[in-house]
Every structure is written in C-alpha cells, then in structure tokens.
mmCIF file of C-alpha atoms in Angstrom:
data_model
loop_
_atom_site.group_PDB
_atom_site.id
_atom_site.type_symbol
_atom_site.label_atom_id
_atom_site.label_comp_id
_atom_site.label_asym_id
_atom_site.label_seq_id
_atom_site.Cartn_x
_atom_site.Cartn_y
_atom_site.Cartn_z
ATOM 1 C CA MET F 85 20.227 -16.964 -24.511
ATOM 2 C CA SER F 86 20.365 -13.429 -25.757
ATOM 3 C CA ASP F 87 17.083 -13.366 -27.754
ATOM 4 C CA LYS F 88 14.476 -14.163 -25.037
ATOM 5 C CA ARG F 89 10.715 -13.890 -25.440
ATOM 6 C CA VAL F 90 9.396 -11.676 -22.417
ATOM 7 C CA VAL F 91 6.172 -10.798 -21.180
ATOM 8 C CA LEU F 92 6.022 -7.757 -19.164
ATOM 9 C CA LYS F 93 2.747 -6.945 -17.081
ATOM 10 C CA PHE F 94 2.329 -3.387 -15.762
ATOM 11 C CA GLY F 95 -0.569 -3.104 -13.446
ATOM 12 C CA SER F 96 -2.528 -0.031 -12.734
ATOM 13 C CA GLY F 97 -0.648 0.205 -9.206
ATOM 14 C CA ILE F 98 2.591 0.983 -11.130
ATOM 15 C CA LEU F 99 1.076 3.231 -13.945
ATOM 16 C CA THR F 100 -0.723 5.743 -11.712
ATOM 17 C CA ARG F 101 0.055 8.583 -9.465
ATOM 18 C CA LYS F 102 -0.231 7.802 -5.649
ATOM 19 C CA GLU F 103 -1.912 11.123 -4.882
ATOM 20 C CA SER F 104 -4.481 10.920 -7.502
ATOM 21 C CA ALA F 105 -6.245 8.262 -10.020
ATOM 22 C CA GLU F 106 -4.428 9.807 -13.132
ATOM 23 C CA MET F 107 -2.026 8.180 -15.185
ATOM 24 C CA ASP F 108 1.731 8.817 -14.096
ATOM 25 C CA GLU F 109 3.267 9.487 -17.501
ATOM 26 C CA ASP F 110 6.626 9.844 -16.477
ATOM 27 C CA GLN F 111 6.672 6.430 -15.055
ATOM 28 C CA LEU F 112 5.354 5.093 -18.264
ATOM 29 C CA CYS F 113 8.321 6.963 -19.981
ATOM 30 C CA ARG F 114 10.556 5.175 -17.893
ATOM 31 C CA LEU F 115 8.828 1.850 -18.336
ATOM 32 C CA VAL F 116 8.776 2.308 -21.886
ATOM 33 C CA GLN F 117 12.471 3.188 -22.110
ATOM 34 C CA ALA F 118 13.296 -0.245 -20.470
ATOM 35 C CA VAL F 119 11.123 -2.058 -23.406
ATOM 36 C CA ALA F 120 13.086 0.054 -26.000
ATOM 37 C CA GLU F 121 16.329 -1.083 -24.345
ATOM 38 C CA LEU F 122 15.251 -4.643 -24.244
ATOM 39 C CA LYS F 123 14.132 -4.643 -27.995
ATOM 40 C CA ARG F 124 17.738 -2.907 -28.619
ATOM 41 C CA ARG F 125 19.522 -6.044 -26.926
ATOM 42 C CA GLY F 126 17.748 -8.512 -29.352
ATOM 43 C CA HIS F 127 14.931 -9.491 -26.988
ATOM 44 C CA LYS F 128 11.168 -10.039 -27.907
ATOM 45 C CA VAL F 129 9.030 -8.320 -25.895
ATOM 46 C CA VAL F 130 5.012 -8.223 -25.219
ATOM 47 C CA VAL F 131 3.493 -5.842 -22.690
ATOM 48 C CA VAL F 132 0.238 -6.763 -20.896
ATOM 49 C CA THR F 133 -1.071 -3.395 -19.627
ATOM 50 C CA SER F 134 -3.634 -2.056 -16.843
ATOM 51 C CA GLY F 135 -4.676 1.460 -16.977
ATOM 52 C CA ALA F 136 -7.391 2.044 -19.416
ATOM 53 C CA VAL F 137 -9.729 2.440 -16.671
ATOM 54 C CA ALA F 138 -7.263 4.919 -14.660
ATOM 55 C CA SER F 139 -6.835 6.760 -17.827
ATOM 56 C CA GLY F 140 -10.591 7.470 -18.446
ATOM 57 C CA LEU F 141 -11.323 8.680 -14.850
ATOM 58 C CA LYS F 142 -10.547 12.426 -15.613
ATOM 59 C CA PRO F 143 -12.236 12.650 -18.881
ATOM 60 C CA MET F 144 -15.357 10.848 -17.572
ATOM 61 C CA HIS F 145 -15.074 13.307 -14.283
ATOM 62 C CA PHE F 146 -14.297 10.722 -11.848
ATOM 63 C CA ASP F 147 -12.178 11.488 -8.888
ATOM 64 C CA LYS F 148 -11.752 7.845 -7.844
ATOM 65 C CA ARG F 149 -12.234 4.301 -9.565
ATOM 66 C CA PRO F 150 -16.198 3.942 -9.806
ATOM 67 C CA THR F 151 -17.496 0.559 -8.160
ATOM 68 C CA ASP F 152 -20.402 -0.404 -10.839
ATOM 69 C CA ILE F 153 -19.451 -2.497 -13.840
ATOM 70 C CA VAL F 154 -21.304 -0.279 -16.365
ATOM 71 C CA SER F 155 -18.948 2.904 -15.385
ATOM 72 C CA LEU F 156 -15.994 1.029 -15.329
ATOM 73 C CA GLN F 157 -16.403 -0.032 -18.764
ATOM 74 C CA ALA F 158 -17.522 3.567 -19.844
ATOM 75 C CA CYS F 159 -14.155 4.723 -18.071
ATOM 76 C CA ALA F 160 -12.182 1.909 -20.009
ATOM 77 C CA ALA F 161 -13.726 2.565 -23.201
ATOM 78 C CA VAL F 162 -12.696 6.402 -23.262
ATOM 79 C CA GLY F 163 -9.040 5.851 -21.487
ATOM 80 C CA GLN F 164 -7.956 3.150 -23.974
ATOM 81 C CA SER F 165 -7.326 5.585 -26.609
ATOM 82 C CA TYR F 166 -5.791 7.721 -24.055
ATOM 83 C CA LEU F 167 -3.640 4.566 -22.887
ATOM 84 C CA MET F 168 -2.374 3.464 -26.508
ATOM 85 C CA HIS F 169 -1.811 7.152 -27.470
ATOM 86 C CA ALA F 170 0.547 7.559 -24.421
ATOM 87 C CA TYR F 171 2.372 4.329 -25.295
ATOM 88 C CA GLN F 172 2.852 5.264 -29.030
ATOM 89 C CA SER F 173 4.106 8.788 -28.084
ATOM 90 C CA TYR F 174 6.757 7.312 -25.889
ATOM 91 C CA LEU F 175 7.622 4.387 -28.454
ATOM 92 C CA ARG F 176 7.828 6.455 -31.299
ATOM 93 C CA GLY F 177 10.863 8.089 -29.679
ATOM 94 C CA HIS F 178 12.848 4.976 -29.726
ATOM 95 C CA GLY F 179 11.973 4.136 -33.306
ATOM 96 C CA LEU F 180 9.227 1.575 -32.226
ATOM 97 C CA HIS F 181 5.433 1.186 -32.937
ATOM 98 C CA VAL F 182 2.302 -0.164 -30.713
ATOM 99 C CA ALA F 183 0.210 -2.881 -32.022
ATOM 100 C CA GLN F 184 -2.688 -2.795 -29.749
ATOM 101 C CA LEU F 185 -4.527 -6.172 -28.910
ATOM 102 C CA LEU F 186 -7.735 -6.204 -27.213
ATOM 103 C CA LEU F 187 -8.454 -9.559 -25.779
ATOM 104 C CA THR F 188 -11.444 -11.166 -23.903
ATOM 105 C CA TYR F 189 -11.042 -14.648 -21.826
ATOM 106 C CA ALA F 190 -13.569 -15.965 -24.704
ATOM 107 C CA ASP F 191 -10.773 -15.196 -27.134
ATOM 108 C CA LEU F 192 -8.258 -17.547 -25.402
ATOM 109 C CA GLU F 193 -10.828 -20.110 -24.543
ATOM 110 C CA SER F 194 -11.974 -20.641 -28.223
ATOM 111 C CA GLU F 195 -9.814 -23.083 -30.473
ATOM 112 C CA ASP F 196 -10.293 -21.052 -33.606
ATOM 113 C CA ARG F 197 -9.976 -17.514 -32.039
ATOM 114 C CA VAL F 198 -6.828 -18.474 -29.856
ATOM 115 C CA GLY F 199 -5.106 -19.659 -32.955
ATOM 116 C CA ARG F 200 -5.695 -16.446 -34.677
ATOM 117 C CA VAL F 201 -4.626 -14.590 -31.780
ATOM 118 C CA LYS F 202 -1.187 -16.583 -31.682
ATOM 119 C CA ALA F 203 -0.729 -15.989 -35.499
ATOM 120 C CA THR F 204 -1.297 -12.511 -35.012
ATOM 121 C CA MET F 205 1.125 -12.109 -32.116
ATOM 122 C CA LEU F 206 3.844 -14.263 -33.964
ATOM 123 C CA ARG F 207 3.439 -11.985 -37.253
ATOM 124 C CA LEU F 208 3.898 -8.941 -35.061
ATOM 125 C CA LEU F 209 6.759 -10.129 -33.457
ATOM 126 C CA GLU F 210 8.603 -10.827 -36.547
ATOM 127 C CA GLN F 211 8.790 -6.900 -36.969
ATOM 128 C CA ARG F 212 11.822 -5.568 -34.889
ATOM 129 C CA ASN F 213 10.140 -2.117 -34.655
ATOM 130 C CA VAL F 214 6.962 -3.430 -33.303
ATOM 131 C CA VAL F 215 5.657 -3.734 -29.470
ATOM 132 C CA PRO F 216 2.419 -5.698 -28.819
ATOM 133 C CA ILE F 217 0.412 -3.869 -26.231
ATOM 134 C CA ILE F 218 -2.216 -6.201 -24.924
ATOM 135 C CA ASN F 219 -5.121 -5.556 -22.411
ATOM 136 C CA GLU F 220 -8.696 -6.954 -21.752
ATOM 137 C CA ASN F 221 -11.277 -5.687 -24.147
ATOM 138 C CA ASP F 222 -12.786 -4.034 -20.788
ATOM 139 C CA SER F 223 -15.819 -2.178 -22.741
ATOM 140 C CA VAL F 224 -17.200 -5.842 -23.359
ATOM 141 C CA ALA F 225 -15.788 -8.118 -20.956
ATOM 142 C CA VAL F 226 -15.710 -7.854 -17.098
ATOM 143 C CA GLU F 227 -13.365 -10.503 -15.590
ATOM 144 C CA GLU F 228 -10.261 -8.372 -14.987
ATOM 145 C CA LEU F 229 -12.257 -5.490 -14.123
ATOM 146 C CA ARG F 230 -13.601 -7.397 -11.168
ATOM 147 C CA LEU F 231 -10.670 -8.907 -9.518
ATOM 148 C CA GLY F 232 -7.817 -9.475 -11.777
ATOM 149 C CA ASP F 233 -6.076 -6.405 -13.060
ATOM 150 C CA ASN F 234 -4.791 -8.396 -15.926
ATOM 151 C CA ASP F 235 -2.630 -10.790 -13.889
ATOM 152 C CA THR F 236 -4.389 -14.035 -15.090
ATOM 153 C CA LEU F 237 -4.487 -12.503 -18.679
ATOM 154 C CA SER F 238 -0.733 -11.914 -18.548
ATOM 155 C CA ALA F 239 -0.234 -15.652 -17.721
ATOM 156 C CA ARG F 240 -2.308 -16.868 -20.632
ATOM 157 C CA VAL F 241 -0.635 -14.871 -23.186
ATOM 158 C CA ALA F 242 2.838 -15.916 -22.007
ATOM 159 C CA VAL F 243 1.830 -19.395 -22.073
ATOM 160 C CA LEU F 244 -0.048 -19.310 -25.402
ATOM 161 C CA TRP F 245 3.213 -17.580 -26.968
ATOM 162 C CA GLY F 246 5.897 -20.113 -25.072
ATOM 163 C CA ALA F 247 7.335 -17.028 -23.489
ATOM 164 C CA ASP F 248 10.650 -17.748 -21.969
ATOM 165 C CA MET F 249 9.651 -15.686 -18.818
ATOM 166 C CA LEU F 250 6.611 -13.561 -17.491
ATOM 167 C CA ILE F 251 7.473 -10.562 -15.348
ATOM 168 C CA LEU F 252 4.801 -9.070 -13.118
ATOM 169 C CA LEU F 253 5.789 -5.614 -12.379
ATOM 170 C CA THR F 254 4.015 -4.500 -9.131
ATOM 171 C CA GLY F 255 4.674 -1.872 -6.290
ATOM 172 C CA VAL F 256 6.808 -3.688 -3.907
ATOM 173 C CA PRO F 257 10.229 -5.464 -4.689
ATOM 174 C CA GLY F 258 8.687 -9.157 -4.711
ATOM 175 C CA LEU F 259 6.891 -11.492 -2.475
ATOM 176 C CA MET F 260 7.789 -10.231 1.171
ATOM 177 C CA ASP F 261 8.274 -12.312 4.205
ATOM 178 C CA LEU F 262 7.192 -10.706 7.383
ATOM 179 C CA LYS F 263 9.203 -11.348 10.336
ATOM 180 C CA SER F 264 8.691 -11.151 13.722
ATOM 181 C CA ASP F 265 10.353 -7.937 14.625
ATOM 182 C CA GLY F 266 8.204 -5.962 11.885
ATOM 183 C CA GLU F 267 10.803 -6.334 9.210
ATOM 184 C CA ALA F 268 9.918 -7.736 5.887
ATOM 185 C CA GLU F 269 12.584 -9.316 3.403
ATOM 186 C CA VAL F 270 12.149 -10.180 -0.108
ATOM 187 C CA ILE F 271 11.642 -13.916 -0.772
ATOM 188 C CA PRO F 272 14.567 -14.448 -3.725
ATOM 189 C CA LEU F 273 13.000 -18.010 -5.043
ATOM 190 C CA VAL F 274 9.992 -19.682 -4.717
ATOM 191 C CA THR F 275 9.604 -23.511 -5.912
ATOM 192 C CA ASP F 276 6.237 -24.074 -4.593
ATOM 193 C CA VAL F 277 3.576 -21.328 -4.961
ATOM 194 C CA ASP F 278 1.027 -23.158 -2.894
ATOM 195 C CA SER F 279 3.295 -23.013 -0.025
ATOM 196 C CA VAL F 280 3.560 -19.191 -0.017
ATOM 197 C CA LEU F 281 -0.094 -18.275 -0.669
ATOM 198 C CA HIS F 282 -0.660 -17.159 2.968
ATOM 199 C CA LEU F 283 2.154 -14.516 2.956
ATOM 200 C CA ALA F 284 0.173 -12.841 0.196
ATOM 201 C CA ARG F 285 -1.546 -9.695 1.301
ATOM 202 C CA ASP F 286 -4.650 -8.392 -0.576
ATOM 203 C CA GLY F 287 -2.674 -4.852 -1.342
ATOM 204 C CA THR F 288 -5.562 -3.216 -3.820
ATOM 205 C CA GLY F 289 -5.580 0.331 -4.254
ATOM 206 C CA SER F 290 -7.961 2.850 -5.686
ATOM 207 C CA VAL F 291 -7.222 2.243 -9.205
ATOM 208 C CA SER F 292 -5.983 -1.538 -8.967
ATOM 209 C CA VAL F 293 -7.861 -4.519 -8.227
ATOM 210 C CA GLY F 294 -5.087 -7.113 -8.349
ATOM 211 C CA GLY F 295 -3.113 -7.642 -5.315
ATOM 212 C CA MET F 296 -0.526 -10.098 -4.469
ATOM 213 C CA PRO F 297 -3.196 -13.323 -4.197
ATOM 214 C CA SER F 298 -4.049 -12.438 -7.909
ATOM 215 C CA LYS F 299 -0.442 -12.647 -8.964
ATOM 216 C CA LEU F 300 0.492 -15.799 -7.206
ATOM 217 C CA ARG F 301 -2.538 -17.266 -8.909
ATOM 218 C CA ALA F 302 -1.332 -15.919 -12.421
ATOM 219 C CA VAL F 303 2.219 -17.129 -11.426
ATOM 220 C CA ARG F 304 0.753 -20.738 -10.522
ATOM 221 C CA GLU F 305 -1.283 -21.072 -14.063
ATOM 222 C CA ALA F 306 1.969 -19.721 -15.946
ATOM 223 C CA VAL F 307 4.469 -21.908 -14.360
ATOM 224 C CA HIS F 308 2.245 -25.008 -14.532
ATOM 225 C CA GLY F 309 1.965 -23.794 -18.654
ATOM 226 C CA GLY F 310 6.016 -24.127 -18.869
ATOM 227 C CA VAL F 311 6.803 -20.347 -18.231
ATOM 228 C CA PRO F 312 8.887 -19.141 -15.494
ATOM 229 C CA CYS F 313 7.958 -15.946 -13.557
ATOM 230 C CA ILE F 314 9.218 -13.019 -11.682
ATOM 231 C CA ILE F 315 7.368 -10.855 -9.345
ATOM 232 C CA ALA F 316 9.274 -7.541 -8.868
ATOM 233 C CA SER F 317 9.096 -3.749 -8.290
ATOM 234 C CA GLY F 318 7.778 -1.690 -11.438
ATOM 235 C CA MET F 319 8.865 1.496 -9.604
ATOM 236 C CA GLN F 320 12.289 1.005 -10.660
ATOM 237 C CA PRO F 321 12.053 0.549 -14.407
ATOM 238 C CA GLU F 322 15.673 0.518 -14.948
ATOM 239 C CA GLN F 323 16.138 -2.855 -13.312
ATOM 240 C CA ILE F 324 13.742 -4.554 -15.588
ATOM 241 C CA VAL F 325 16.708 -5.268 -18.060
ATOM 242 C CA GLU F 326 18.323 -6.775 -15.117
ATOM 243 C CA LEU F 327 15.850 -8.928 -14.449
ATOM 244 C CA VAL F 328 15.696 -10.377 -17.797
ATOM 245 C CA GLU F 329 19.414 -11.111 -17.744
ATOM 246 C CA GLY F 330 19.326 -12.628 -14.413
ATOM 247 C CA ARG F 331 20.060 -10.230 -12.018
ATOM 248 C CA GLY F 332 17.653 -7.632 -9.947
ATOM 249 C CA THR F 333 15.809 -7.963 -7.099
ATOM 250 C CA GLY F 334 12.492 -9.900 -7.193
ATOM 251 C CA THR F 335 11.100 -13.261 -6.238
ATOM 252 C CA ARG F 336 11.617 -15.890 -8.934
ATOM 253 C CA PHE F 337 9.367 -18.761 -9.653
ATOM 254 C CA PRO F 338 11.021 -21.396 -11.816
ATOM 255 C CA VAL F 339 9.089 -24.179 -14.287
ATOM 256 C CA LYS F 340 10.656 -27.010 -11.676
ATOM 257 C CA MET F 341 7.863 -26.113 -9.413
ATOM 258 C CA ALA F 342 5.397 -27.642 -11.530
ATOM 259 C CA GLU F 343 6.859 -31.205 -11.265
#
C-alpha cells in the first residue's frame, strides 16, 4: 500500500542537543525532510511532537529542565510558539504548512470532543500540503509533563485516526537485548509486549521523561487498538522512509500480538 497513514512521534530526547537543553534545529530540519519525503511519496503523516518545554528553557532562563509543574507549564507556554515556528520554517521550504493541534487527555476521553478532534484531523489530512503537528497542551495539562513525553498521546492519536502504523523515534536503535558479554542487539520483532517489559530501561534524560517503559506501554495500547508499531532511532531521520516501507532498523510490534 503506497498511501499509508503514518503517525511519527518525536520525543524530546531526539529534538534536543546532548550538551545542552536547547532545541537541536539541525536535527529538526532532518526530521522535517523525512516528513516531506513521506508526503512526496503519497503517504499521510501526523507528527506527535514533544519539545515545547525544551524550547522554552532558554527564554525562561533555565539551564536544565525544572522539576516543579508550574515552571514546566510556563516553559511549555513560552516554548510552544518557538517550536511551531521552527516546524513551520522548515516545512515551508518543502511547500508544506503546519496545522497545530494541542490536546489533553480530557479531549480524548470526551465522546463529543474526541469526535471533533477526529473530524478536524481528517479535514486537515485532505490537504496534501498540510502536516498536523500534535502536542499535549502542557500549559493546562500535566499527564505527559510528569511521565510520558507524549508516548501515550501518540498511541491514542494513532488509534483514533486508524493509522497504518505508529513509529516511536528515540535515541536508541530499538528495543535492545543486553547479552551476557555486554553486547546489545536490536530485537527486530516482538509479538508479545508484556514478555519484553523487563528488557526496558528507564533512559530518561535532562529534557525527556519518557524512557523505554513508557514507549512499551504506548505500544501495548496502540497494538491492542489495531495499530502496528515500530520503535527505532530518530538520530538517523533518513531511515524513516525505509521504516514506513518495510525496511530499516528497529523493533516491530505487529497487531497480531493483541490476539
């Protein structure tokens, strides 16, 4: 199928510089290039992005991610506009436009509101030159600020849309199996997510709060909702197109695991 419905989740860990808490705009540019290439090939793409807090740290004079919720929400409020401006700047170079959607879990749990969210997404996706960019509305909601880095949000968006796949892009090549000799290998296929939860390490960082356990919980929700998933490295955005087309390195979670 050439016209796939793809949800890409960009976490804070792949959007920020390792040596600082600032947004890595070169990396964002490369991620946007991958989005543009998917669009060029006829795929429909929704991006679920983190990065609002990270984008707001410097303007708010923080050297690192604060720990209190009020400061996090303030950073997100400032940083969201910076984040969307960066996306729009890079997408414009490919003839594409940003459609910003800020959601809360309440939006996705209310029958009335979730219907409106879905209708809006579908209308936006009718336009070939528009890319919906979704983030949690961190200035009024706190679930992802505390523990999710938008992993669960991406799963719920994928299920709501009926996506053909959800790709969670992280700082590692996939779910890793650490061998007794200290070497680690990417597990290419997982058919039962519960059987690999013990392999997940909580690799949270100074600007991200998700980690592999959060991603596996999101995978479980998405797959049980009928959406196959991939966990792969976002540090090589050039392989995103390969992942969508059945190639590339990562861990794949087929829908059959929900049976």
